[in-house]
Structures are given as C-alpha cells and as structure tokens.
Amino acid sequence: MARSARKYVYFFGNGKADGSGKMKDLLGGKGAGLANMTNLKIPVPAGFTITTEACNSYFENRKKYPPGMWEQVLVNLKKVETSMGMKFGDAKNPLLVSVRSGSKFSMPGMMDTILNLGLNDTTLKALADKAGDRFAFDTYRRLITMFGSTAMGINRQLFEKALERMKEERGVRLDTDLTTDDLRKLVGTFKGIYEKETGKGFPADPLQQLKLAINAVFSSWFSDRAVTYRKLNNIAHDLGTACNVQAMVFGNMGENSGTGVGFTRDPSTGQKKFFAEYLTNAQGEDVVAGIRTPLHIDELKKAQPAVYRELETIYRKLETHYKDMLDIEFTVQAGRLYMLQTRVGKRTAAASLKIAIDMVQEKLIDKKTAVMRIDPVQLEWLMHPSFDPKAKVQVIGKGLPASPGAAVGKVVFLAEDAEAWAARGEKVVLVRTETSPEDIGGMHAAQGILTARGGMTSHAAVVARGMGKCCVAGCTALHIDEGTKVMTLGSRVLKEGDFITLNGTSGEVILGQVPLVPADLSGDFHLILKWADEIRELGVRANADTPADARMAIKFGAEGIGLVRTEHMFFEGDRVQAVREMILADDTEGRKKALAKILPMQREDFIGIFEVMNGLPVTIRLLDPPLHEFLPKTREELEDIARDLGVPFQKLQARNKMLHEFNPMLGHRGCRLGITYPEIFEMQVQAIMEAACHVVKRKVKAIPEIMIPLIADVNELRVMREMTVRIAEEVQKRTKVRVRYEVGTMIEIARAALLAHEIAPQADFYSFGTNDLTQTTYGLSRDDAGRFLPYYVEKGIFEHDPFITIDQKGVGMLMRMAIDSSRKIKKGMKMGICGEQVDPQSVEFCYEIGLTYVSGSPFRLPVARLAAAQATLKRKMKKGMSKASV
C-alpha cells in the first residue's frame, strides 16, 4: 500500500478549520489564529495555510516544493472557491486571494504579503462589472506594485514615484482623489515598469501568480530584515514561516467599506479600553504605509453602528478566549465585517504588568499565568531612565549595550575630571579607552560610561550595572586622544565639555542632549515581583561592595549578598595610599605596618554592610586582583606618588616593573597572593570578624561567609582555611562574642571544577565565578574578546556570547560535575554563582542544575527574581506533562 503524502496544507472556512490555535509551530501565529477564529464561528474569509514544514523543506530541497504540497494547494483552493462561491481566474465571477507570511513568533513587517492575486486583463473586466471600473483598476495597480516588488524584486519606489507623478499632474494629494481614467493609465504605466525591469509581461496565469507569491513569502524568511529581527529577539532561524492563502475581502469598495487595526487594550498603558484605528475605503496596506491618516475607531461607531457592535462583541470574545491582550486586523466590505488576523499583541513593559495584574483581578488568569506572561528583560527597561519618545536624535556611533538605560552629559576623559566636574554640579559622561578599578570614583560620579574597548562583562560593564549606570562598551570606532582631550567617532570630532547622550539599551551614541524620562516603578512592578517570590525556589542575592550598594540590594529584593569585592574598597578616599605603602614595603613588617592603617577602614566598611543586611548572609571575597592594579601607569603619576609617599622615584619605578605580569588574569592574584603574602588576607579576615563581633554586640545579626578566590588545588584551600579559622577564633576569643561564620571558595578555574570532590571537604560552600570560569574554559580574555565575539555570534559560530549567557555545554558541564561530585560528599552543600550571567536563560539553567542561589548586580535582581519564578513554574509544568503521559 502506497504511503500517503505528508499533510502540508490546512483549510479553514465555513466555521470549521483543519487546524487549531494550538498549532503555532506548524501553522505559524497567523495561521493558528485564523484556524482558531474559524472554529469560534467568527467571520473569517475562507483560505488555507501552508505549513512551516513545507517552508523548511522548500529550502532544504533547493527551493523546490516538498512532494505533494502543490497538489494539496490546488485541492484546498477548490475548497476556498466552493466556500466563497467564486472561482480563481474565472472570467465571470473571479476569486482573488491574498498571500501572507506568518511565523510562530510575531515578526511585524519583517516578511512579505501580496494582496489581490488572481487579477489579469480578463478577470479585471469581471471585477469591474461587479464592483465598478474605479475599484477594479485601483485593485489591479495595487497587485502589480506588490507582486512586482515582492515576488520579482523590482524597486518599489519605481511604482511609488509614478503614482506621485500622476497625483502631481492631476493636482491631487490622495490616491482616492484619482479618477478611473487616471487609475487605468497608471495600470498601463505599472505594466511598462514591470516589463522593463523583468524583461517579460505581467503574468496572466493566476496559478503562476500564486506559485510565485508563495515562493516570495517563503524566501522572505531569510530576508536581511527578517534575519536581523530574529537575531535581536533571539528567535531561531530554523522555524520557518507558514504561508496563508486567503480569499480577498475589500475595504476599498466605497464609503461603507474600510479596514482597521486594533488592540483589545491600550498597548502603551495597559488600560482596559479598545484601542483601534480605521480607514474608510481603503486596504490594509494603506494603514500600514501611513498613506492616509487613520480615524479613531469611534468614527466607525458613528458611521456603521451595527458593524461596530459586532466588532466589539468579537474582540471581547477573542480576549476572553485567549485570556490575553490581542492585536486584531479587520476589513469591512460593503457593510459586512470580516476578521483577518488575531494574535497576542505587542505592548510596553508597563502595559505588560498592568494587563497581567488586571486579568488576575478580573479572574481571567491566575497569578502563576501572570508571572509567566512577563518578559523578565522588560523589568530591566522599567528601572532605568528612558528617552523622551518624541525627541529626534542623531546617532553618531554604536557599541555594545553593556548596561541599559540612558545618560546625558558632557564628555570627560579622566576619572578625576569626572569627579571634579560632578562636584561642581556638572553632568558628565566618562569616555575611556577602557576602565580600571582606579576609575571607580569617576564612574560613580558620571551619568554614564563609554569605552572603546571591552565586552559585556568588562570592568566598565560589570561595575556600571552594579551602580545602575548606563554604559556603552566596545565602541570600536571610537578613538581617544587623552593628551588633547579629544575623541573621534566616525566623522565627528568632539572635545571635552561637548554633550553626548548614551542609549545603554541599544548601544547607540547620540550627539547632543536628548531629554530623559525618569524611571517610575509603579505598584504593579512590586506586586508582580511579590507574586514571583511566592513561587520561586531559587535564592536571589546581590553583588554589593558598600553599605549604599547593600541598601540598593535590599530595595530590589536581595536575600543576602553573594559577592563583596573587597578590592573596590581600597580605592576610596586616602586608603589607596596605604595600599601602595603596603605594596612598596620591603618586608613583612613593613607590609603589616601599612595594613594596620587599612584594617580600621575595612572594618568600618563591613560594619556598615552587616548593619544593612541584618540577619542575611554576606559572602565576602578576599582580595582577588594582582597588586600592580593598585599602582599608577604613567611616569607623571609615579612621580606624584613617590613625592607623596616620600620614597625615591627609582624605587617605585622598579617595584612597579617587578609587579608587572604578562598575563595578570592568570598570574599572582587571588589565593596565590594570600599564600605568598598571608598578612594581607589575615588583615581582611580580622576586619570581617571584628566587624561581625561588633554588630552582634549591638544586637545586629551578622552572617559572614568568607570566600577564598581562585582555588585550583585543595591544598591551597586547606592553607587558606586554616589561616581564616585561626584568625576568626582569635577575634572571637578576644571579643568574647560568638559569630556563625563559614569558609568557602570560588570555583572559577576548570581544574577546581574537575576536582571539586577533593575540595568539598575543606569548603562550607561554593560560589561559581562564572566570569573567570568562562575565561579559563574558553581560553578567552573577556576584555579582549569583545573585538570578535559579536562576529562569532552573528555568524552562528557561538549561539550566545558566553560572557552574557552561561555556556551550558562547556562551562555548564563543569558546573554540573562540580555540583554532583561535591554533593555526593556533602549532601545539600550550599552553592551559588556570583558572575554577571544572571540573564533569564542562565537563571533557569542555574535552577535546573540545583544551585542554591544566583547573585548579580542590584539592578538586575528583579529580572533574576522573575526568571527564577518562571523556571520553577516551567519545571512543574514539565513534571505535570510527564505524569499525564504515563
């Protein structure tokens, strides 16, 4: 028995559809919506959907249809003819069709549509006899324009310019002002353009038109704009598009006809009101192209109240059915309403929150559904200043959108200048080739940061996100001359004091000052996060280095601090001088003398953090970076410091040279520094424990978690743990205060992950330093990789930038191995991450592999909280489906 051909075509019409609203993978969003509306007995012109499988097969077979597809098209075309009482290509009662794209995910305007297919000189006469000459020629010229530009690749402007010339000659402004004779002549002109550009006449065979139109819709899946849109929105390239062939209904048949687009609620605010526009005597492309100014939907209510009441009934029925805000398209033909599309509507971040919460209160959805509805990334948009949408901007460059938000200020090139200018009330943007920890003061003072080098997790990016500062990093076209204090970006030369604006969400650098709208976190924002917290099982902590950071962390829902970077404290005030004294000391006693000056400063820092985090855990990483980062780079700076410290310049220069490393990221840092110079880590542990004992005496609960960085071997941790416990016990004995503390380590080197089972007995907890673990796994420098990683992602070599989203195959495998092997030894061992990969995908992965918590910059916590709740719900849904299938 012969095997039947795969079903590639699904019919809808007469109140019944082959498909359903649940078949978006196969029918695309538009096709699934048409099938759903048909099954709901909503008036939809008959048609059929060619599946996404057919599209993918078309490309796999070198642009040939899969076996049986065209035959199924012809069979279903007959069904459409029967349903509509017309015949495709008929000389007396011709059926015309539209051919539209429709992928699983909405990609508005990215792919192609052709209307009015089936017209030729013969069917034109029949259409004219039925609906009038003017309508017929208007419809024909639209077909030639859309078919020529879409299916044949003719420059659409050739048709548009001919149309504009005709209107100028006739002295009219609108297309609708042209006469029948004008349109007849225009059809002739358009045919001439078509023939000149293609070398052949406009196809008279309706089936040939249909085949070429289907090819054009399939091919538009890989158009440049569609590919770019998918990259920007993380939509897979292998989904393909469906193709919807549907009987035409005409909004351009007179004053009792028209076309409209609407949303069942306001897509900007989320307000529960019908938000729609309508054009009389027009086709859908007129609304999209903005050829004529649409009218408020109330005008339809006045002109055709019965049609409006039917539309109102339908949109409410659809919203109740979908339980979401919808985008709808409709046409009125000679007083009769037809629905052409329904899909979940695009909306602003604020509208997303309001609609979800309102629908819970209306008992349309439950809290879990509301939490799943919100895109976590949208929360981040709400938290940063945004541009006035009415402002006109001049983009002069583009880099990586390292930290979202908006910043306006005067250009400064040095961190100290940023501090000085800000102190006198100036708003500045710090422009650097790259930033270093020493720039922290200037970064804090600036409105935003722009760098020529560095990636999404470079120093500038990480610190900016922690501060909630806008940052554009890796703007490779940017050239800076610090000597003359001038920057060149493209053809623009800007000097210190000139205004620029940064868009940290898009990575754009804009000339001049763009008005900003401050973030306004409504009650909706906090309510959604409250619901998320009730659901999630994964803990959420913050990376915070100061009491001010800790307060911000609490504000955004942190359940503790997952990373205190103690090196950032060394750059504040006069303490950097003491650090430099310590580095320049000739012996241990000299270092201890300098460290004694730093001890009370560090202790006060920790006291402030413990007081803010009362009762919540605080993970404190001991000194991580190499010592040379605390020394200046230029001769002038070295001379200044030698003078301030009262040491010979040559000695300082020699010490600076001795500390230089060819690859400091893999050099003398972290625990290696603590082992060779134990007095540094001893001072830090003493400061932590004295601070903890101090606040405990004042009835504040301190929970310090002391973290040893950059462990590669268990013996390193053993030495560091013994020292930490010894100092901690000495402090508690001296102060007569007991404090619950833990000693753990960062897993940030591949060897440590592979041998985690050996390290586990010496560690109370792990925190995966995913930034360095990614660097050591890939053999990449995160600050240099920004030069080529965007290219890798664009070309599909890497699916994601591994410094933004955790690499689940490589880095993720090491994390799984470390977790599984360690918990066999220590069941339930506490483990988290403290890198910057707390995007929704990474948070979900961390939950799946069993981490206890994730930790990120305070401003990223709302995203992590929501993503963690969604990860919990997804797991429960999967379990529910598994049980159902058993």
CSV table of C-alpha atoms in Angstrom, one decimal, residues 93-441:
chain,number,residue,atom,x,y,z
A,93,ASN,CA,-17.0,35.6,-11.0
A,94,PRO,CA,-13.3,35.7,-10.2
A,95,LEU,CA,-11.9,34.8,-6.8
A,96,LEU,CA,-9.0,36.9,-5.7
A,97,VAL,CA,-6.7,35.9,-2.8
A,98,SER,CA,-4.0,37.3,-0.5
A,99,VAL,CA,-0.8,35.5,0.3
A,100,ARG,CA,0.7,36.4,3.7
A,101,SER,CA,3.6,35.1,5.8
A,102,GLY,CA,3.2,34.0,9.4
A,103,SER,CA,5.9,32.6,11.6
A,104,LYS,CA,5.4,31.0,15.1
A,105,PHE,CA,6.5,34.3,16.7
A,106,SER,CA,5.2,37.7,15.6
A,107,MET,CA,7.7,39.5,13.4
A,108,PRO,CA,5.7,42.6,12.4
A,109,GLY,CA,6.7,44.0,9.0
A,110,MET,CA,9.7,41.7,8.6
A,111,MET,CA,8.2,39.3,5.9
A,112,ASP,CA,6.1,39.7,2.8
A,113,THR,CA,2.5,40.0,1.9
A,114,ILE,CA,0.8,40.2,-1.6
A,115,LEU,CA,-2.8,41.2,-2.0
A,116,ASN,CA,-5.3,40.9,-4.9
A,117,LEU,CA,-3.7,37.8,-6.6
A,118,GLY,CA,-5.7,36.4,-9.5
A,119,LEU,CA,-6.2,39.6,-11.4
A,120,ASN,CA,-5.4,39.8,-15.1
A,121,ASP,CA,-6.9,41.6,-18.1
A,122,THR,CA,-9.8,39.0,-18.3
A,123,THR,CA,-10.7,38.9,-14.6
A,124,LEU,CA,-10.3,42.7,-14.4
A,125,LYS,CA,-13.3,43.1,-16.6
A,126,ALA,CA,-15.4,40.8,-14.5
A,127,LEU,CA,-14.4,42.6,-11.3
A,128,ALA,CA,-15.3,46.0,-13.0
A,129,ASP,CA,-18.7,44.7,-14.0
A,130,LYS,CA,-19.2,43.5,-10.4
A,131,ALA,CA,-17.8,46.4,-8.4
A,132,GLY,CA,-17.1,49.3,-10.8
A,133,ASP,CA,-14.2,50.3,-13.0
A,134,ARG,CA,-12.5,52.6,-10.5
A,135,PHE,CA,-12.4,49.8,-7.8
A,136,ALA,CA,-11.1,47.3,-10.4
A,137,PHE,CA,-8.2,49.4,-11.7
A,138,ASP,CA,-7.3,50.6,-8.2
A,139,THR,CA,-7.1,46.9,-7.1
A,140,TYR,CA,-5.1,46.0,-10.2
A,141,ARG,CA,-2.4,48.7,-9.8
A,142,ARG,CA,-2.0,47.6,-6.1
A,143,LEU,CA,-1.4,44.0,-7.3
A,144,ILE,CA,1.2,45.0,-9.8
A,145,THR,CA,3.0,47.1,-7.2
A,146,MET,CA,3.1,44.4,-4.5
A,147,PHE,CA,3.7,41.5,-6.8
A,148,GLY,CA,6.4,43.3,-8.7
A,149,SER,CA,8.3,44.5,-5.7
A,150,THR,CA,7.8,41.4,-3.5
A,151,ALA,CA,7.8,38.4,-6.0
A,152,MET,CA,10.1,39.9,-8.7
A,153,GLY,CA,12.4,42.2,-6.7
A,154,ILE,CA,11.5,45.4,-8.5
A,155,ASN,CA,12.4,48.5,-6.6
A,156,ARG,CA,9.0,49.6,-5.1
A,157,GLN,CA,10.0,53.3,-5.5
A,158,LEU,CA,9.6,53.0,-9.3
A,159,PHE,CA,5.9,52.4,-8.8
A,160,GLU,CA,5.6,54.9,-6.0
A,161,LYS,CA,7.3,57.7,-8.0
A,162,ALA,CA,5.0,57.0,-11.0
A,163,LEU,CA,2.0,57.3,-8.6
A,164,GLU,CA,3.3,60.6,-7.2
A,165,ARG,CA,3.9,62.0,-10.7
A,166,MET,CA,0.3,61.2,-11.6
A,167,LYS,CA,-1.1,62.9,-8.5
A,168,GLU,CA,1.1,66.0,-9.1
A,169,GLU,CA,-0.1,66.1,-12.7
A,170,ARG,CA,-3.7,65.9,-11.6
A,171,GLY,CA,-3.2,68.4,-8.7
A,172,VAL,CA,-4.4,65.9,-6.1
A,173,ARG,CA,-3.0,64.8,-2.7
A,174,LEU,CA,-4.6,61.4,-2.0
A,175,ASP,CA,-4.8,58.2,-4.0
A,176,THR,CA,-8.5,58.3,-3.6
A,177,ASP,CA,-8.7,61.6,-5.5
A,178,LEU,CA,-7.6,59.9,-8.7
A,179,THR,CA,-10.2,59.2,-11.3
A,180,THR,CA,-11.0,55.9,-13.1
A,181,ASP,CA,-9.1,57.1,-16.2
A,182,ASP,CA,-6.1,58.1,-14.0
A,183,LEU,CA,-6.0,54.6,-12.5
A,184,ARG,CA,-6.4,53.0,-15.9
A,185,LYS,CA,-3.4,54.9,-17.2
A,186,LEU,CA,-1.5,54.1,-14.0
A,187,VAL,CA,-2.1,50.3,-14.6
A,188,GLY,CA,-0.5,50.7,-18.1
A,189,THR,CA,2.4,52.6,-16.6
A,190,PHE,CA,3.0,50.0,-13.9
A,191,LYS,CA,2.8,47.2,-16.5
A,192,GLY,CA,5.5,49.0,-18.5
A,193,ILE,CA,7.7,49.3,-15.4
A,194,TYR,CA,7.2,45.6,-14.7
A,195,GLU,CA,8.2,44.6,-18.3
A,196,LYS,CA,11.2,46.9,-18.4
A,197,GLU,CA,12.5,45.6,-15.1
A,198,THR,CA,11.8,41.9,-15.6
A,199,GLY,CA,12.0,41.5,-19.4
A,200,LYS,CA,8.6,39.9,-19.6
A,201,GLY,CA,5.0,40.9,-19.2
A,202,PHE,CA,3.0,40.7,-16.0
A,203,PRO,CA,1.9,37.1,-15.6
A,204,ALA,CA,-1.7,36.5,-16.9
A,205,ASP,CA,-2.0,33.0,-15.4
A,206,PRO,CA,-3.4,33.2,-11.8
A,207,LEU,CA,-1.8,29.9,-10.8
A,208,GLN,CA,1.6,31.2,-11.9
A,209,GLN,CA,0.9,34.3,-9.8
A,210,LEU,CA,0.0,32.2,-6.8
A,211,LYS,CA,3.1,30.0,-7.1
A,212,LEU,CA,5.5,33.0,-7.4
A,213,ALA,CA,3.8,34.6,-4.5
A,214,ILE,CA,4.2,31.5,-2.3
A,215,ASN,CA,7.9,31.4,-3.3
A,216,ALA,CA,8.3,35.1,-2.3
A,217,VAL,CA,6.7,34.5,1.1
A,218,PHE,CA,8.9,31.5,1.8
A,219,SER,CA,12.0,33.4,0.6
A,220,SER,CA,11.2,36.4,2.8
A,221,TRP,CA,12.0,34.2,5.9
A,222,PHE,CA,15.7,34.7,5.0
A,223,SER,CA,15.5,38.4,4.0
A,224,ASP,CA,18.0,40.6,5.7
A,225,ARG,CA,15.5,42.4,7.8
A,226,ALA,CA,13.9,39.1,9.0
A,227,VAL,CA,17.2,37.6,9.9
A,228,THR,CA,18.3,40.7,11.8
A,229,TYR,CA,15.0,40.8,13.7
A,230,ARG,CA,15.4,37.2,14.7
A,231,LYS,CA,18.9,37.9,16.0
A,232,LEU,CA,17.8,40.8,18.0
A,233,ASN,CA,14.9,38.9,19.5
A,234,ASN,CA,16.6,35.5,20.0
A,235,ILE,CA,14.2,33.7,17.6
A,236,ALA,CA,15.6,30.5,16.0
A,237,HIS,CA,16.4,30.6,12.3
A,238,ASP,CA,15.2,27.1,11.7
A,239,LEU,CA,11.5,27.6,12.5
A,240,GLY,CA,10.4,28.7,9.0
A,241,THR,CA,7.3,30.7,8.1
A,242,ALA,CA,3.9,29.4,7.2
A,243,CYS,CA,2.1,30.9,4.2
A,244,ASN,CA,-1.5,31.9,4.4
A,245,VAL,CA,-3.6,32.0,1.2
A,246,GLN,CA,-7.0,33.6,1.9
A,247,ALA,CA,-9.9,34.8,-0.1
A,248,MET,CA,-9.8,38.6,-0.6
A,249,VAL,CA,-12.3,40.9,1.0
A,250,PHE,CA,-12.2,44.5,0.0
A,251,GLY,CA,-12.1,47.6,2.2
A,252,ASN,CA,-11.8,49.8,-0.9
A,253,MET,CA,-15.2,49.2,-2.3
A,254,GLY,CA,-16.7,52.5,-1.2
A,255,GLU,CA,-17.8,54.5,1.8
A,256,ASN,CA,-19.4,51.6,3.5
A,257,SER,CA,-16.1,49.6,3.3
A,258,GLY,CA,-12.9,50.0,5.1
A,259,THR,CA,-10.0,48.4,7.1
A,260,GLY,CA,-8.7,48.7,10.6
A,261,VAL,CA,-6.2,47.5,13.1
A,262,GLY,CA,-6.8,47.4,16.9
A,263,PHE,CA,-5.7,46.2,20.3
A,264,THR,CA,-8.2,44.8,22.8
A,265,ARG,CA,-6.4,47.0,25.5
A,266,ASP,CA,-4.1,50.0,25.2
A,267,PRO,CA,-0.7,48.6,24.3
A,268,SER,CA,1.1,51.6,25.8
A,269,THR,CA,-0.5,51.9,29.2
A,270,GLY,CA,-2.4,48.6,29.5
A,271,GLN,CA,-5.6,50.4,30.2
A,272,LYS,CA,-8.8,48.3,29.6
A,273,LYS,CA,-10.2,50.1,26.6
A,274,PHE,CA,-10.5,49.2,22.9
A,275,PHE,CA,-7.5,50.8,21.1
A,276,ALA,CA,-8.1,50.8,17.4
A,277,GLU,CA,-7.9,52.9,14.2
A,278,TYR,CA,-10.0,52.7,11.0
A,279,LEU,CA,-9.7,53.9,7.4
A,280,THR,CA,-12.8,54.2,5.1
A,281,ASN,CA,-12.5,53.0,1.6
A,282,ALA,CA,-9.0,51.5,2.0
A,283,GLN,CA,-7.0,48.3,2.0
A,284,GLY,CA,-4.8,47.2,4.9
A,285,GLU,CA,-1.5,48.4,3.2
A,286,ASP,CA,-2.9,52.0,3.4
A,287,VAL,CA,-3.0,51.8,7.2
A,288,VAL,CA,0.5,50.3,7.5
A,289,ALA,CA,2.1,52.6,5.0
A,290,GLY,CA,0.6,55.7,6.5
A,291,ILE,CA,-0.6,57.0,3.2
A,292,ARG,CA,-3.7,58.4,4.9
A,293,THR,CA,-4.2,59.4,8.5
A,294,PRO,CA,-6.4,56.7,10.2
A,295,LEU,CA,-9.5,57.7,12.1
A,296,HIS,CA,-10.3,56.8,15.7
A,297,ILE,CA,-12.4,53.7,15.9
A,298,ASP,CA,-15.3,55.9,17.2
A,299,GLU,CA,-15.7,57.1,13.6
A,300,LEU,CA,-16.8,53.6,12.6
A,301,LYS,CA,-19.1,53.5,15.6
A,302,LYS,CA,-20.8,56.7,14.2
A,303,ALA,CA,-20.9,55.6,10.6
A,304,GLN,CA,-21.8,51.9,10.9
A,305,PRO,CA,-23.0,51.3,14.5
A,306,ALA,CA,-24.1,47.7,13.7
A,307,VAL,CA,-20.7,46.8,12.3
A,308,TYR,CA,-19.0,48.4,15.4
A,309,ARG,CA,-21.2,46.4,17.8
A,310,GLU,CA,-20.3,43.2,16.0
A,311,LEU,CA,-16.6,44.1,16.2
A,312,GLU,CA,-16.9,44.9,19.9
A,313,THR,CA,-18.6,41.5,20.5
A,314,ILE,CA,-15.9,39.7,18.6
A,315,TYR,CA,-12.9,41.4,20.2
A,316,ARG,CA,-14.3,40.7,23.7
A,317,LYS,CA,-15.0,37.1,22.7
A,318,LEU,CA,-11.4,36.7,21.5
A,319,GLU,CA,-9.8,38.3,24.5
A,320,THR,CA,-11.9,36.0,26.8
A,321,HIS,CA,-10.9,33.0,24.8
A,322,TYR,CA,-7.1,33.8,24.6
A,323,LYS,CA,-7.1,35.4,28.1
A,324,ASP,CA,-4.6,38.0,26.8
A,325,MET,CA,-4.5,41.4,25.2
A,326,LEU,CA,-4.8,40.9,21.4
A,327,ASP,CA,-3.8,42.6,18.2
A,328,ILE,CA,-6.6,42.3,15.6
A,329,GLU,CA,-7.0,43.2,11.9
A,330,PHE,CA,-10.3,43.5,10.2
A,331,THR,CA,-12.0,44.6,7.0
A,332,VAL,CA,-15.5,45.9,6.3
A,333,GLN,CA,-16.7,45.0,2.8
A,334,ALA,CA,-19.9,46.7,1.8
A,335,GLY,CA,-21.1,46.8,5.4
A,336,ARG,CA,-20.1,43.3,6.2
A,337,LEU,CA,-17.3,42.6,8.8
A,338,TYR,CA,-14.5,40.1,8.3
A,339,MET,CA,-11.7,39.3,10.7
A,340,LEU,CA,-8.3,38.8,9.1
A,341,GLN,CA,-5.9,38.3,12.0
A,342,THR,CA,-5.7,37.9,15.7
A,343,ARG,CA,-2.5,37.4,17.7
A,344,VAL,CA,-1.2,38.3,21.2
A,345,GLY,CA,-0.4,42.0,21.0
A,346,LYS,CA,3.0,43.7,21.5
A,347,ARG,CA,3.0,46.0,24.4
A,348,THR,CA,5.3,48.2,26.6
A,349,ALA,CA,6.8,46.9,29.8
A,350,ALA,CA,4.4,49.0,31.9
A,351,ALA,CA,1.4,47.7,29.9
A,352,SER,CA,2.6,44.1,30.4
A,353,LEU,CA,2.5,44.5,34.1
A,354,LYS,CA,-0.9,46.2,34.2
A,355,ILE,CA,-2.6,43.8,31.8
A,356,ALA,CA,-1.3,40.8,33.7
A,357,ILE,CA,-2.4,42.1,37.1
A,358,ASP,CA,-5.8,43.4,35.8
A,359,MET,CA,-6.5,40.0,34.3
A,360,VAL,CA,-5.8,38.3,37.6
A,361,GLN,CA,-8.2,40.6,39.3
A,362,GLU,CA,-10.8,40.0,36.5
A,363,LYS,CA,-10.3,36.2,37.2
A,364,LEU,CA,-9.3,35.6,33.5
A,365,ILE,CA,-5.9,34.2,34.6
A,366,ASP,CA,-4.2,33.2,37.9
A,367,LYS,CA,-1.1,34.6,39.5
A,368,LYS,CA,1.1,31.9,38.0
A,369,THR,CA,0.0,32.7,34.5
A,370,ALA,CA,0.5,36.4,35.2
A,371,VAL,CA,4.1,35.7,36.3
A,372,MET,CA,4.7,33.6,33.2
A,373,ARG,CA,3.4,36.4,30.9
A,374,ILE,CA,6.0,39.0,31.8
A,375,ASP,CA,9.3,39.0,29.9
A,376,PRO,CA,11.9,39.4,32.6
A,377,VAL,CA,14.0,41.6,30.4
A,378,GLN,CA,11.1,44.1,30.3
A,379,LEU,CA,11.5,44.7,34.0
A,380,GLU,CA,15.1,46.0,33.4
A,381,TRP,CA,13.7,48.5,30.9
A,382,LEU,CA,11.4,49.9,33.6
A,383,MET,CA,14.3,50.5,36.0
A,384,HIS,CA,16.4,52.9,34.0
A,385,PRO,CA,15.8,56.4,32.7
A,386,SER,CA,14.5,56.3,29.1
A,387,PHE,CA,14.4,58.8,26.3
A,388,ASP,CA,11.5,61.1,25.5
A,389,PRO,CA,9.9,59.2,22.7
A,390,LYS,CA,9.1,62.5,20.9
A,391,ALA,CA,12.7,63.5,20.7
A,392,LYS,CA,14.6,63.5,17.4
A,393,VAL,CA,18.1,62.0,17.7
A,394,GLN,CA,21.4,61.9,15.6
A,395,VAL,CA,23.2,58.7,16.1
A,396,ILE,CA,27.0,59.1,15.6
A,397,GLY,CA,28.2,55.7,16.7
A,398,LYS,CA,27.4,52.3,18.2
A,399,GLY,CA,28.9,49.9,20.7
A,400,LEU,CA,27.7,47.1,22.9
A,401,PRO,CA,24.7,47.7,25.1
A,402,ALA,CA,26.6,46.9,28.3
A,403,SER,CA,24.3,48.4,30.9
A,404,PRO,CA,20.8,49.6,30.0
A,405,GLY,CA,19.3,53.0,30.5
A,406,ALA,CA,20.0,56.5,29.2
A,407,ALA,CA,22.7,59.0,30.1
A,408,VAL,CA,23.2,62.6,29.0
A,409,GLY,CA,26.3,64.6,29.9
A,410,LYS,CA,29.4,66.5,28.9
A,411,VAL,CA,32.4,64.5,27.7
A,412,VAL,CA,35.3,64.0,30.1
A,413,PHE,CA,38.2,61.6,29.6
A,414,LEU,CA,39.7,61.2,33.0
A,415,ALA,CA,38.1,59.7,36.2
A,416,GLU,CA,39.4,62.5,38.3
A,417,ASP,CA,37.9,65.1,36.0
A,418,ALA,CA,34.6,63.3,36.2
A,419,GLU,CA,34.7,63.6,40.0
A,420,ALA,CA,35.7,67.3,39.9
A,421,TRP,CA,33.1,68.3,37.3
A,422,ALA,CA,30.4,66.4,39.1
A,423,ALA,CA,31.4,68.0,42.4
A,424,ARG,CA,30.6,71.4,40.9
A,425,GLY,CA,27.2,70.2,39.6
A,426,GLU,CA,28.1,69.2,36.0
A,427,LYS,CA,26.6,66.1,34.5
A,428,VAL,CA,29.3,64.2,32.7
A,429,VAL,CA,29.8,61.1,30.6
A,430,LEU,CA,33.1,59.4,31.2
A,431,VAL,CA,34.7,58.4,27.9
A,432,ARG,CA,37.7,56.0,28.3
A,433,THR,CA,39.6,53.6,26.1
A,434,GLU,CA,38.9,51.1,28.9
A,435,THR,CA,38.3,51.4,32.6
A,436,SER,CA,40.2,50.1,35.6
A,437,PRO,CA,39.3,49.7,39.2
A,438,GLU,CA,41.1,53.1,39.8
A,439,ASP,CA,38.4,54.8,37.8
A,440,ILE,CA,35.7,53.8,40.3
A,441,GLY,CA,35.3,57.3,41.6
